[in-house]
Amino acid sequence: MGPPSPVRGMLLCHAGSHRLAFLAHEVLAIAAASAEAATSARLAFRAPAGASRVLVSPTGGAVGVDALEIDAEAHPVLPAPPVAVRASGGSLRGFVLARGVLWPLVGLAEFERFLRGLGGEGT
């Protein structure tokens, strides 16, 4: 296996006490939670729904997060175990080391579909 390919331009997000990273080019818009119906990212961690920001994908899907920061640095993507990819509905793309901690890198549209499959509608 070759070296991990780097990614640049991510949104580092928090869902409760959990971390998630999304590629910035997959986010069409960022809205206030009250302005957009979304599924809360917290549901992936079996936590009560809630969000202050909503990430909207070009396909119209929306995921609510508690907080986000933009990270423009390049980071290598570390591979995810196949079992974790399957458990995330295929949304987990790997992990990035940013700001001294690992962030799961997920595809926004795929993660939104995964959350909807959990049965969590709304923020």
CSV table of C-alpha atoms in Angstrom, one decimal:
chain,number,residue,atom,x,y,z
A,1,MET,CA,0.0,0.0,0.0
A,2,GLY,CA,1.3,3.4,-1.0
A,3,PRO,CA,1.4,6.5,1.2
A,4,PRO,CA,-2.0,8.0,2.1
A,5,SER,CA,-3.1,10.7,-0.3
A,6,PRO,CA,-3.5,14.2,1.3
A,7,VAL,CA,-6.7,16.2,1.4
A,8,ARG,CA,-6.9,20.0,1.7
A,9,GLY,CA,-9.9,22.0,2.7
A,10,MET,CA,-12.0,20.4,5.4
A,11,LEU,CA,-14.7,21.4,7.8
A,12,LEU,CA,-13.8,20.0,11.3
A,13,CYS,CA,-17.1,19.6,13.1
A,14,HIS,CA,-18.4,18.6,16.5
A,15,ALA,CA,-21.5,16.6,17.2
A,16,GLY,CA,-21.8,16.6,20.9
A,17,SER,CA,-18.4,15.5,22.2
A,18,HIS,CA,-17.6,13.6,19.0
A,19,ARG,CA,-15.6,14.8,16.0
A,20,LEU,CA,-16.3,14.6,12.2
A,21,ALA,CA,-14.5,16.0,9.2
A,22,PHE,CA,-16.1,16.8,5.8
A,23,LEU,CA,-14.4,17.9,2.6
A,24,ALA,CA,-15.2,21.5,2.1
A,25,HIS,CA,-15.9,21.1,-1.6
A,26,GLU,CA,-18.8,18.7,-0.7
A,27,VAL,CA,-20.6,21.5,1.3
A,28,LEU,CA,-22.8,23.7,-0.9
A,29,ALA,CA,-23.9,25.9,2.0
A,30,ILE,CA,-23.7,26.4,5.8
A,31,ALA,CA,-27.0,27.5,7.4
A,32,ALA,CA,-28.3,28.2,10.9
A,33,ALA,CA,-30.1,25.2,12.3
A,34,SER,CA,-33.4,26.9,12.4
A,35,ALA,CA,-33.2,27.8,8.7
A,36,GLU,CA,-32.8,24.3,7.3
A,37,ALA,CA,-34.4,20.9,8.2
A,38,ALA,CA,-31.5,18.5,8.8
A,39,THR,CA,-30.7,15.2,10.4
A,40,SER,CA,-28.4,15.7,13.5
A,41,ALA,CA,-25.0,14.2,13.3
A,42,ARG,CA,-25.3,13.3,17.0
A,43,LEU,CA,-27.7,10.4,16.0
A,44,ALA,CA,-24.7,8.5,14.7
A,45,PHE,CA,-23.4,8.4,18.2
A,46,ARG,CA,-26.7,7.5,19.8
A,47,ALA,CA,-26.9,11.0,21.4
A,48,PRO,CA,-30.0,13.2,21.5
A,49,ALA,CA,-30.5,15.2,18.3
A,50,GLY,CA,-29.4,18.9,18.2
A,51,ALA,CA,-27.4,21.3,16.1
A,52,SER,CA,-26.5,24.9,15.7
A,53,ARG,CA,-25.2,24.7,12.1
A,54,VAL,CA,-26.4,22.8,9.1
A,55,LEU,CA,-24.2,21.6,6.3
A,56,VAL,CA,-26.0,21.3,3.0
A,57,SER,CA,-24.8,19.0,0.2
A,58,PRO,CA,-25.2,19.7,-3.5
A,59,THR,CA,-27.8,16.9,-3.6
A,60,GLY,CA,-30.0,18.7,-1.1
A,61,GLY,CA,-29.1,16.6,1.9
A,62,ALA,CA,-28.4,18.3,5.2
A,63,VAL,CA,-26.6,17.3,8.3
A,64,GLY,CA,-26.7,19.3,11.6
A,65,VAL,CA,-23.6,19.8,13.7
A,66,ASP,CA,-22.9,21.6,16.9
A,67,ALA,CA,-19.8,23.5,15.8
A,68,LEU,CA,-17.5,23.8,12.9
A,69,GLU,CA,-14.1,25.2,12.0
A,70,ILE,CA,-12.5,25.5,8.6
A,71,ASP,CA,-9.1,23.8,8.1
A,72,ALA,CA,-7.2,24.7,4.9
A,73,GLU,CA,-4.0,22.6,5.7
A,74,ALA,CA,-3.2,19.5,3.8
A,75,HIS,CA,-3.6,16.3,5.8
A,76,PRO,CA,-2.9,12.6,4.8
A,77,VAL,CA,-6.0,10.4,4.8
A,78,LEU,CA,-5.4,7.3,6.9
A,79,PRO,CA,-7.4,4.2,5.8
A,80,ALA,CA,-10.5,3.1,7.7
A,81,PRO,CA,-11.0,-0.6,8.6
A,82,PRO,CA,-13.6,-2.2,6.2
A,83,VAL,CA,-15.8,-3.1,9.2
A,84,ALA,CA,-16.0,0.6,10.2
A,85,VAL,CA,-16.8,1.6,6.6
A,86,ARG,CA,-19.6,-0.9,6.5
A,87,ALA,CA,-20.9,0.2,10.0
A,88,SER,CA,-21.1,3.8,8.7
A,89,GLY,CA,-23.2,2.9,5.7
A,90,GLY,CA,-20.2,3.5,3.5
A,91,SER,CA,-19.8,7.1,4.5
A,92,LEU,CA,-16.5,6.8,6.4
A,93,ARG,CA,-13.6,7.5,4.0
A,94,GLY,CA,-10.8,7.3,6.5
A,95,PHE,CA,-9.2,9.4,9.2
A,96,VAL,CA,-7.2,12.6,9.2
A,97,LEU,CA,-4.8,13.8,11.9
A,98,ALA,CA,-5.6,17.5,12.5
A,99,ARG,CA,-4.9,19.6,15.5
A,100,GLY,CA,-3.3,16.7,17.3
A,101,VAL,CA,-6.3,14.4,17.2
A,102,LEU,CA,-7.9,11.9,14.7
A,103,TRP,CA,-11.0,13.0,12.9
A,104,PRO,CA,-13.2,10.6,11.0
A,105,LEU,CA,-13.5,11.9,7.4
A,106,VAL,CA,-17.0,11.2,6.1
A,107,GLY,CA,-18.7,12.0,2.8
A,108,LEU,CA,-21.5,14.5,3.5
A,109,ALA,CA,-24.1,13.0,1.1
A,110,GLU,CA,-23.4,9.5,2.2
A,111,PHE,CA,-23.4,10.4,5.9
A,112,GLU,CA,-26.8,12.2,5.5
A,113,ARG,CA,-28.2,9.0,3.9
A,114,PHE,CA,-26.8,6.9,6.7
A,115,LEU,CA,-28.3,9.1,9.4
A,116,ARG,CA,-31.7,9.0,7.6
A,117,GLY,CA,-31.4,5.2,7.6
A,118,LEU,CA,-31.1,5.3,11.4
A,119,GLY,CA,-34.6,6.8,11.5
A,120,GLY,CA,-33.5,10.2,12.8
A,121,GLU,CA,-35.5,12.9,11.0
A,122,GLY,CA,-35.0,16.6,11.9
A,123,THR,CA,-32.6,18.4,14.2
